[in-house]
Amino acid sequence: AKQSGRGNVREYDSSFDSAIQDRIRLEREIQRGIERDEFFLEYQPIMSTHDRSLVGYEALVRWQHPERGRVPPDQFIGIAEECGLIAQLGEWVVRRACRDAASWQNGLNVSVNVSPIQFTTSDLPEVIKSALDDSGLTSNRLSIEITESTFLIGNQIIDILKRLRALGVGIVMDDFGTGYSSLSHLRNFQFDKVKIDRSFIWDMIKRPHAAAIVDVILFLGRRLGVDIVAEGIETSEQLAYLQERSCSLVQGYFIGRPSQTIAEKPREEVLESP
Ligand code: C2E
Ligand code: CA
Ligand code: CA
Ligand code: CA
């Protein structure tokens, strides 16, 4: 039946129809992927610029699809959000990250990305509390990363964030500077960390405008007493620039790539660079 179904679509093919077909297929495959354990996590190190030691890792979800191969998160997170599967996938991510971190000998922290949808379709503080209890991970070793669009769900977001804070979980503002009314979110909630969006770091050395924005975010972080994390560092110039301006935490391919086994220290080049 599956064969003939596919044939039918092909015969009066319109690219619109096939896009919808693809989409429906992908939804089913995400569901199946969760059931069949096709998702896994990679961990990207986060480094302190003070002594170039690692402080923790960001968990990034990966999908090893049996036929499609490796599917990047940009190609399935959005769909999982729209079809409601993100609650299930997101809970799996939180639970796995907590269990992994609890087993790390170095006792470093783990940071997990959370979709805005997870705040509306599940009781996130409850899910996280249960993941912490089941794994035995101390709450201060876990952070969640949220984007500015999370604030679009309404005022109740502040109460939920406060409940998470009360558990002892760190709250990180991700992709800072790319959403709407970025500054007002910093006024309304005291984040533990703010991550400067990768696009500013990317341009910083070549474009004075991007550098100016980075400088101001670093200044703002000091005034607000919030640690600033710079992500997307790919070169020693970028690291040097940020270090000169006392950016305390950095992350990027230059420091270490995401990987299934956690790095114990930054890449050799980082330790050798001025
Ligand atoms: P993000 O949270 O901004 O994560 C950082 C992304 O930048 C990751 O892409 C990471 O691999 C990449 N990256 C790190 N260092 C560098 C660098 O030096 N240069 C460049 N060009 N890229 C770098 P990835 O893993 O493809 O994830 C993309 C996005 O997917 C994430 O962006 C996040 O929004 C989402 N995502 C990933 N894992 C999860 C998850 O478990 N849950 C949810 N809700 N979203 C996730
Ligand atoms: Ca992130
Ligand atoms: Ca980010
Ligand atoms: Ca992002």
mmCIF file of C-alpha atoms and ligand atoms in Angstrom:
data_model
loop_
_atom_site.group_PDB
_atom_site.id
_atom_site.type_symbol
_atom_site.label_atom_id
_atom_site.label_comp_id
_atom_site.label_asym_id
_atom_site.label_seq_id
_atom_site.Cartn_x
_atom_site.Cartn_y
_atom_site.Cartn_z
ATOM 1 C CA ALA A 1 0.000 0.000 0.000
ATOM 2 C CA LYS A 2 2.902 2.271 0.812
ATOM 3 C CA GLN A 3 4.408 1.620 -2.623
ATOM 4 C CA SER A 4 1.262 2.472 -4.562
ATOM 5 C CA GLY A 5 0.709 5.549 -2.411
ATOM 6 C CA ARG A 6 4.082 6.878 -3.336
ATOM 7 C CA GLY A 7 3.470 6.076 -7.016
ATOM 8 C CA ASN A 8 0.224 8.015 -6.987
ATOM 9 C CA VAL A 9 1.839 11.120 -5.644
ATOM 10 C CA ARG A 10 4.546 10.933 -8.279
ATOM 11 C CA GLU A 11 2.077 10.697 -11.166
ATOM 12 C CA TYR A 12 0.369 14.050 -10.703
ATOM 13 C CA ASP A 13 3.373 15.460 -9.015
ATOM 14 C CA SER A 14 3.298 19.037 -7.869
ATOM 15 C CA SER A 15 6.225 20.196 -5.791
ATOM 16 C CA PHE A 16 3.767 21.526 -3.206
ATOM 17 C CA ASP A 17 2.190 18.101 -2.711
ATOM 18 C CA SER A 18 5.531 16.435 -2.402
ATOM 19 C CA ALA A 19 6.722 19.033 0.107
ATOM 20 C CA ILE A 20 3.697 18.190 2.264
ATOM 21 C CA GLN A 21 4.355 14.484 1.793
ATOM 22 C CA ASP A 22 7.975 14.942 2.833
ATOM 23 C CA ARG A 23 6.890 16.869 5.821
ATOM 24 C CA ILE A 24 4.368 14.260 6.977
ATOM 25 C CA ARG A 25 6.929 11.546 6.433
ATOM 26 C CA LEU A 26 9.492 13.443 8.489
ATOM 27 C CA GLU A 27 7.018 13.899 11.359
ATOM 28 C CA ARG A 28 6.390 10.157 11.406
ATOM 29 C CA GLU A 29 10.097 9.490 11.268
ATOM 30 C CA ILE A 30 10.816 11.788 14.210
ATOM 31 C CA GLN A 31 8.225 9.912 16.275
ATOM 32 C CA ARG A 32 9.714 6.596 15.201
ATOM 33 C CA GLY A 33 13.230 7.935 15.825
ATOM 34 C CA ILE A 34 12.365 8.746 19.423
ATOM 35 C CA GLU A 35 10.927 5.266 19.910
ATOM 36 C CA ARG A 36 13.927 3.593 18.258
ATOM 37 C CA ASP A 37 16.535 5.608 20.085
ATOM 38 C CA GLU A 38 17.991 7.250 16.953
ATOM 39 C CA PHE A 39 18.726 10.532 18.737
ATOM 40 C CA PHE A 40 21.875 11.181 20.698
ATOM 41 C CA LEU A 41 23.700 14.088 22.277
ATOM 42 C CA GLU A 42 26.994 15.747 21.537
ATOM 43 C CA TYR A 43 28.708 18.003 24.027
ATOM 44 C CA GLN A 44 30.558 21.180 23.127
ATOM 45 C CA PRO A 45 32.998 22.536 25.733
ATOM 46 C CA ILE A 46 32.655 25.988 27.298
ATOM 47 C CA MET A 47 35.914 27.555 28.474
ATOM 48 C CA SER A 48 36.783 30.184 31.054
ATOM 49 C CA THR A 49 39.145 32.826 29.613
ATOM 50 C CA HIS A 50 40.684 33.468 33.060
ATOM 51 C CA ASP A 51 42.678 30.248 33.160
ATOM 52 C CA ARG A 52 41.555 28.506 29.956
ATOM 53 C CA SER A 53 39.981 25.691 31.914
ATOM 54 C CA LEU A 54 36.692 24.117 30.902
ATOM 55 C CA VAL A 55 33.645 24.933 33.002
ATOM 56 C CA GLY A 56 30.996 22.862 31.269
ATOM 57 C CA TYR A 57 29.425 21.632 28.050
ATOM 58 C CA GLU A 58 26.425 22.519 25.918
ATOM 59 C CA ALA A 59 24.318 19.509 24.966
ATOM 60 C CA LEU A 60 23.355 19.473 21.271
ATOM 61 C CA VAL A 61 20.889 16.939 19.956
ATOM 62 C CA ARG A 62 21.749 14.801 16.910
ATOM 63 C CA TRP A 63 19.705 12.458 14.793
ATOM 64 C CA GLN A 64 21.230 9.400 13.167
ATOM 65 C CA HIS A 65 18.541 8.503 10.660
ATOM 66 C CA PRO A 66 18.668 4.936 9.286
ATOM 67 C CA GLU A 67 18.346 6.074 5.624
ATOM 68 C CA ARG A 68 18.906 9.820 5.579
ATOM 69 C CA GLY A 69 22.090 9.620 7.652
ATOM 70 C CA ARG A 70 22.836 12.433 9.998
ATOM 71 C CA VAL A 71 20.097 15.072 10.061
ATOM 72 C CA PRO A 72 21.113 18.453 11.565
ATOM 73 C CA PRO A 73 18.891 19.953 14.304
ATOM 74 C CA ASP A 74 17.903 22.871 12.058
ATOM 75 C CA GLN A 75 16.076 20.302 9.918
ATOM 76 C CA PHE A 76 14.038 18.632 12.651
ATOM 77 C CA ILE A 77 13.695 20.880 15.734
ATOM 78 C CA GLY A 78 11.326 23.274 13.930
ATOM 79 C CA ILE A 79 9.158 20.403 12.681
ATOM 80 C CA ALA A 80 9.165 18.731 16.095
ATOM 81 C CA GLU A 81 7.993 22.063 17.534
ATOM 82 C CA GLU A 82 5.172 22.433 15.054
ATOM 83 C CA CYS A 83 3.842 18.887 15.355
ATOM 84 C CA GLY A 84 4.055 18.737 19.139
ATOM 85 C CA LEU A 85 6.848 16.154 19.381
ATOM 86 C CA ILE A 86 9.285 18.623 20.930
ATOM 87 C CA ALA A 87 7.890 18.008 24.422
ATOM 88 C CA GLN A 88 8.798 14.340 24.170
ATOM 89 C CA LEU A 89 12.132 14.932 22.429
ATOM 90 C CA GLY A 90 12.986 17.782 24.789
ATOM 91 C CA GLU A 91 12.281 15.668 27.833
ATOM 92 C CA TRP A 92 14.497 12.934 26.432
ATOM 93 C CA VAL A 93 17.290 15.503 25.950
ATOM 94 C CA VAL A 94 17.004 16.823 29.520
ATOM 95 C CA ARG A 95 16.971 13.332 31.005
ATOM 96 C CA ARG A 96 19.896 12.083 28.940
ATOM 97 C CA ALA A 97 21.972 15.204 29.624
ATOM 98 C CA CYS A 98 21.386 14.926 33.371
ATOM 99 C CA ARG A 99 22.275 11.238 33.390
ATOM 100 C CA ASP A 100 25.439 11.831 31.341
ATOM 101 C CA ALA A 101 26.567 14.782 33.458
ATOM 102 C CA ALA A 102 25.991 12.823 36.653
ATOM 103 C CA SER A 103 28.519 10.274 35.370
ATOM 104 C CA TRP A 104 31.257 12.793 34.462
ATOM 105 C CA GLN A 105 34.280 12.382 36.684
ATOM 106 C CA ASN A 106 35.268 16.045 36.301
ATOM 107 C CA GLY A 107 32.020 17.293 37.845
ATOM 108 C CA LEU A 108 31.556 20.016 35.209
ATOM 109 C CA ASN A 109 28.261 21.620 34.246
ATOM 110 C CA VAL A 110 25.825 20.861 31.472
ATOM 111 C CA SER A 111 23.691 23.318 29.538
ATOM 112 C CA VAL A 112 20.567 22.178 27.689
ATOM 113 C CA ASN A 113 18.634 24.017 24.963
ATOM 114 C CA VAL A 114 14.937 24.313 25.673
ATOM 115 C CA SER A 115 12.335 25.216 23.054
ATOM 116 C CA PRO A 116 9.649 27.833 23.841
ATOM 117 C CA ILE A 117 7.032 25.152 23.103
ATOM 118 C CA GLN A 118 8.281 23.085 26.036
ATOM 119 C CA PHE A 119 7.109 25.871 28.345
ATOM 120 C CA THR A 120 3.560 25.709 27.021
ATOM 121 C CA THR A 121 3.040 21.983 26.422
ATOM 122 C CA SER A 122 4.672 20.570 29.533
ATOM 123 C CA ASP A 123 5.266 21.577 33.127
ATOM 124 C CA LEU A 124 8.934 22.242 32.560
ATOM 125 C CA PRO A 125 9.973 22.737 36.208
ATOM 126 C CA GLU A 126 8.297 19.402 37.019
ATOM 127 C CA VAL A 127 10.036 17.640 34.097
ATOM 128 C CA ILE A 128 13.400 19.065 35.120
ATOM 129 C CA LYS A 129 12.960 18.277 38.787
ATOM 130 C CA SER A 130 12.124 14.696 37.907
ATOM 131 C CA ALA A 131 15.178 14.434 35.604
ATOM 132 C CA LEU A 132 17.426 15.775 38.377
ATOM 133 C CA ASP A 133 15.966 13.398 40.966
ATOM 134 C CA ASP A 134 16.220 10.359 38.705
ATOM 135 C CA SER A 135 19.804 11.095 37.656
ATOM 136 C CA GLY A 136 21.074 12.284 41.014
ATOM 137 C CA LEU A 137 22.623 15.353 39.333
ATOM 138 C CA THR A 138 22.979 18.364 41.646
ATOM 139 C CA SER A 139 20.757 21.141 40.325
ATOM 140 C CA ASN A 140 23.534 23.735 40.224
ATOM 141 C CA ARG A 141 25.304 21.676 37.560
ATOM 142 C CA LEU A 142 22.393 22.107 35.143
ATOM 143 C CA SER A 143 21.528 25.197 33.080
ATOM 144 C CA ILE A 144 18.847 25.694 30.494
ATOM 145 C CA GLU A 145 19.329 27.917 27.443
ATOM 146 C CA ILE A 146 16.299 29.816 26.225
ATOM 147 C CA THR A 147 15.961 32.205 23.307
ATOM 148 C CA GLU A 148 14.281 35.578 23.241
ATOM 149 C CA SER A 149 11.258 34.133 21.438
ATOM 150 C CA THR A 150 10.425 32.254 24.655
ATOM 151 C CA PHE A 151 9.104 35.562 26.013
ATOM 152 C CA LEU A 152 6.437 35.623 23.310
ATOM 153 C CA ILE A 153 4.465 32.976 25.221
ATOM 154 C CA GLY A 154 3.405 35.696 27.653
ATOM 155 C CA ASN A 155 3.955 36.935 31.179
ATOM 156 C CA GLN A 156 3.673 33.513 32.782
ATOM 157 C CA ILE A 157 7.178 32.814 31.482
ATOM 158 C CA ILE A 158 8.665 34.870 34.326
ATOM 159 C CA ASP A 159 6.900 32.724 36.946
ATOM 160 C CA ILE A 160 8.074 29.517 35.304
ATOM 161 C CA LEU A 161 11.651 30.824 35.148
ATOM 162 C CA LYS A 162 11.439 31.726 38.832
ATOM 163 C CA ARG A 163 10.296 28.192 39.668
ATOM 164 C CA LEU A 164 13.248 26.824 37.725
ATOM 165 C CA ARG A 165 15.575 29.236 39.484
ATOM 166 C CA ALA A 166 14.164 28.051 42.823
ATOM 167 C CA LEU A 167 15.207 24.499 41.899
ATOM 168 C CA GLY A 168 18.758 25.797 41.599
ATOM 169 C CA VAL A 169 18.959 25.489 37.809
ATOM 170 C CA GLY A 170 20.878 28.166 35.873
ATOM 171 C CA ILE A 171 19.001 30.213 33.277
ATOM 172 C CA VAL A 172 20.908 31.309 30.183
ATOM 173 C CA MET A 173 19.686 33.748 27.546
ATOM 174 C CA ASP A 174 20.784 32.265 24.205
ATOM 175 C CA ASP A 175 21.357 33.987 20.835
ATOM 176 C CA PHE A 176 21.253 37.374 22.532
ATOM 177 C CA GLY A 177 20.743 40.350 20.259
ATOM 178 C CA THR A 178 18.886 38.632 17.431
ATOM 179 C CA GLY A 179 15.286 38.641 18.717
ATOM 180 C CA TYR A 180 12.751 41.308 19.529
ATOM 181 C CA SER A 181 13.244 43.755 22.390
ATOM 182 C CA SER A 182 16.378 41.978 23.597
ATOM 183 C CA LEU A 183 17.132 44.586 26.235
ATOM 184 C CA SER A 184 13.745 44.466 27.933
ATOM 185 C CA HIS A 185 14.211 40.767 28.737
ATOM 186 C CA LEU A 186 17.390 41.579 30.634
ATOM 187 C CA ARG A 187 15.479 44.189 32.597
ATOM 188 C CA ASN A 188 12.644 41.805 33.468
ATOM 189 C CA PHE A 189 14.651 38.783 34.533
ATOM 190 C CA GLN A 190 18.044 38.271 36.148
ATOM 191 C CA PHE A 191 19.755 35.697 33.918
ATOM 192 C CA ASP A 192 22.755 33.744 35.139
ATOM 193 C CA LYS A 193 24.443 34.029 31.754
ATOM 194 C CA VAL A 194 23.854 35.727 28.443
ATOM 195 C CA LYS A 195 25.199 34.260 25.202
ATOM 196 C CA ILE A 196 26.122 36.739 22.497
ATOM 197 C CA ASP A 197 24.789 35.413 19.229
ATOM 198 C CA ARG A 198 27.311 33.748 16.961
ATOM 199 C CA SER A 199 26.578 36.196 14.107
ATOM 200 C CA PHE A 200 28.160 39.100 16.043
ATOM 201 C CA ILE A 201 31.290 37.091 16.855
ATOM 202 C CA TRP A 202 31.549 35.983 13.248
ATOM 203 C CA ASP A 203 31.735 39.610 12.012
ATOM 204 C CA MET A 204 33.526 41.181 14.950
ATOM 205 C CA ILE A 205 37.094 41.243 13.612
ATOM 206 C CA LYS A 206 36.170 42.525 10.146
ATOM 207 C CA ARG A 207 33.288 44.833 10.924
ATOM 208 C CA PRO A 208 33.506 47.651 13.447
ATOM 209 C CA HIS A 209 29.722 47.648 13.805
ATOM 210 C CA ALA A 210 29.644 44.058 15.007
ATOM 211 C CA ALA A 211 32.601 44.723 17.320
ATOM 212 C CA ALA A 212 30.778 47.730 18.790
ATOM 213 C CA ILE A 213 27.764 45.560 19.601
ATOM 214 C CA VAL A 214 29.966 42.928 21.236
ATOM 215 C CA ASP A 215 31.716 45.634 23.292
ATOM 216 C CA VAL A 216 28.405 47.034 24.505
ATOM 217 C CA ILE A 217 27.016 43.609 25.444
ATOM 218 C CA LEU A 218 30.182 42.934 27.465
ATOM 219 C CA PHE A 219 29.800 46.293 29.209
ATOM 220 C CA LEU A 220 26.135 45.596 29.862
ATOM 221 C CA GLY A 221 27.009 42.222 31.365
ATOM 222 C CA ARG A 222 29.368 43.877 33.828
ATOM 223 C CA ARG A 223 26.790 46.501 34.785
ATOM 224 C CA LEU A 224 24.117 43.859 35.296
ATOM 225 C CA GLY A 225 26.400 41.369 37.023
ATOM 226 C CA VAL A 226 25.718 38.731 34.376
ATOM 227 C CA ASP A 227 28.388 36.474 32.872
ATOM 228 C CA ILE A 228 28.653 36.877 29.118
ATOM 229 C CA VAL A 229 29.355 33.824 26.984
ATOM 230 C CA ALA A 230 30.655 34.345 23.453
ATOM 231 C CA GLU A 231 29.839 31.476 21.116
ATOM 232 C CA GLY A 232 31.068 30.623 17.640
ATOM 233 C CA ILE A 233 34.755 31.361 18.250
ATOM 234 C CA GLU A 234 36.644 29.964 15.283
ATOM 235 C CA THR A 235 39.974 31.837 15.373
ATOM 236 C CA SER A 236 42.685 32.874 17.814
ATOM 237 C CA GLU A 237 42.027 36.534 16.855
ATOM 238 C CA GLN A 238 38.459 36.255 18.052
ATOM 239 C CA LEU A 239 39.564 34.643 21.293
ATOM 240 C CA ALA A 240 42.204 37.344 21.854
ATOM 241 C CA TYR A 241 39.704 40.136 21.178
ATOM 242 C CA LEU A 242 37.236 38.743 23.704
ATOM 243 C CA GLN A 243 39.873 37.971 26.274
ATOM 244 C CA GLU A 244 41.247 41.540 26.104
ATOM 245 C CA ARG A 245 37.757 42.767 26.883
ATOM 246 C CA SER A 246 37.323 40.372 29.806
ATOM 247 C CA CYS A 247 34.634 38.210 28.267
ATOM 248 C CA SER A 248 34.640 35.459 30.869
ATOM 249 C CA LEU A 249 33.332 32.468 28.925
ATOM 250 C CA VAL A 250 33.853 31.293 25.352
ATOM 251 C CA GLN A 251 32.664 28.482 23.134
ATOM 252 C CA GLY A 252 33.290 27.558 19.492
ATOM 253 C CA TYR A 253 35.084 25.262 17.087
ATOM 254 C CA PHE A 254 38.398 26.922 18.003
ATOM 255 C CA ILE A 255 37.933 25.850 21.632
ATOM 256 C CA GLY A 256 36.413 22.464 20.859
ATOM 257 C CA ARG A 257 33.877 20.863 18.532
ATOM 258 C CA PRO A 258 30.747 19.159 19.763
ATOM 259 C CA SER A 259 31.480 15.475 20.344
ATOM 260 C CA GLN A 260 29.950 12.409 21.938
ATOM 261 C CA THR A 261 32.760 12.023 24.422
ATOM 262 C CA ILE A 262 33.472 15.073 26.531
ATOM 263 C CA ALA A 263 36.758 16.903 26.012
ATOM 264 C CA GLU A 264 38.891 17.160 29.143
ATOM 265 C CA LYS A 265 40.585 20.365 27.991
ATOM 266 C CA PRO A 266 40.513 22.906 25.153
ATOM 267 C CA ARG A 267 42.254 22.151 21.864
ATOM 268 C CA GLU A 268 46.054 22.318 21.888
ATOM 269 C CA GLU A 269 46.035 25.472 19.707
ATOM 270 C CA VAL A 270 43.997 27.296 22.327
ATOM 271 C CA LEU A 271 46.442 26.496 25.076
ATOM 272 C CA GLU A 272 49.310 27.627 22.826
ATOM 273 C CA SER A 273 47.675 30.829 21.541
ATOM 274 C CA PRO A 274 48.646 34.120 23.256
HETATM 275 P P1 C2E B 1 22.458 27.025 19.348
HETATM 276 O O1 C2E B 1 21.803 26.728 20.638
HETATM 277 O O2 C2E B 1 22.786 28.440 19.059
HETATM 278 O O3 C2E B 1 23.748 26.094 19.316
HETATM 279 C C1 C2E B 1 24.992 26.473 18.788
HETATM 280 C C2 C2E B 1 25.161 25.950 17.375
HETATM 281 O O4 C2E B 1 26.366 26.493 16.836
HETATM 282 C C3 C2E B 1 25.317 24.448 17.295
HETATM 283 O O5 C2E B 1 24.772 24.041 16.044
HETATM 284 C C4 C2E B 1 26.829 24.280 17.281
HETATM 285 O O6 C2E B 1 27.254 23.067 16.708
HETATM 286 C C5 C2E B 1 27.220 25.451 16.429
HETATM 287 N N1 C2E B 1 28.583 25.919 16.678
HETATM 288 C C6 C2E B 1 29.312 25.824 17.801
HETATM 289 N N2 C2E B 1 30.525 26.413 17.653
HETATM 290 C C7 C2E B 1 30.544 26.902 16.395
HETATM 291 C C8 C2E B 1 31.534 27.612 15.634
HETATM 292 O O7 C2E B 1 32.624 27.940 16.086
HETATM 293 N N3 C2E B 1 31.189 27.967 14.365
HETATM 294 C C9 C2E B 1 29.986 27.624 13.816
HETATM 295 N N4 C2E B 1 29.750 27.993 12.552
HETATM 296 N N5 C2E B 1 29.033 26.947 14.513
HETATM 297 C C10 C2E B 1 29.312 26.597 15.776
HETATM 298 P P2 C2E B 1 23.823 22.778 15.946
HETATM 299 O O8 C2E B 1 24.295 21.699 16.843
HETATM 300 O O9 C2E B 1 23.640 22.487 14.486
HETATM 301 O O10 C2E B 1 22.454 23.304 16.541
HETATM 302 C C11 C2E B 1 21.717 24.304 15.898
HETATM 303 C C12 C2E B 1 20.586 24.770 16.764
HETATM 304 O O11 C2E B 1 19.646 23.721 16.996
HETATM 305 C C13 C2E B 1 21.017 25.210 18.158
HETATM 306 O O12 C2E B 1 21.562 26.500 18.107
HETATM 307 C C14 C2E B 1 19.705 25.134 18.897
HETATM 308 O O13 C2E B 1 18.931 26.276 18.623
HETATM 309 C C15 C2E B 1 19.061 23.915 18.252
HETATM 310 N N6 C2E B 1 19.284 22.754 19.123
HETATM 311 C C16 C2E B 1 20.335 21.919 19.211
HETATM 312 N N7 C2E B 1 20.125 20.978 20.161
HETATM 313 C C17 C2E B 1 18.921 21.239 20.698
HETATM 314 C C18 C2E B 1 18.123 20.620 21.733
HETATM 315 O O14 C2E B 1 18.517 19.631 22.392
HETATM 316 N N8 C2E B 1 16.905 21.175 21.990
HETATM 317 C C19 C2E B 1 16.443 22.265 21.305
HETATM 318 N N9 C2E B 1 15.228 22.760 21.615
HETATM 319 N N10 C2E B 1 17.162 22.876 20.354
HETATM 320 C C20 C2E B 1 18.381 22.371 20.043
HETATM 321 CA CA CA B 2 22.329 27.139 22.746
HETATM 322 CA CA CA B 3 23.242 30.153 20.475
HETATM 323 CA CA CA B 4 20.408 29.324 17.629
#
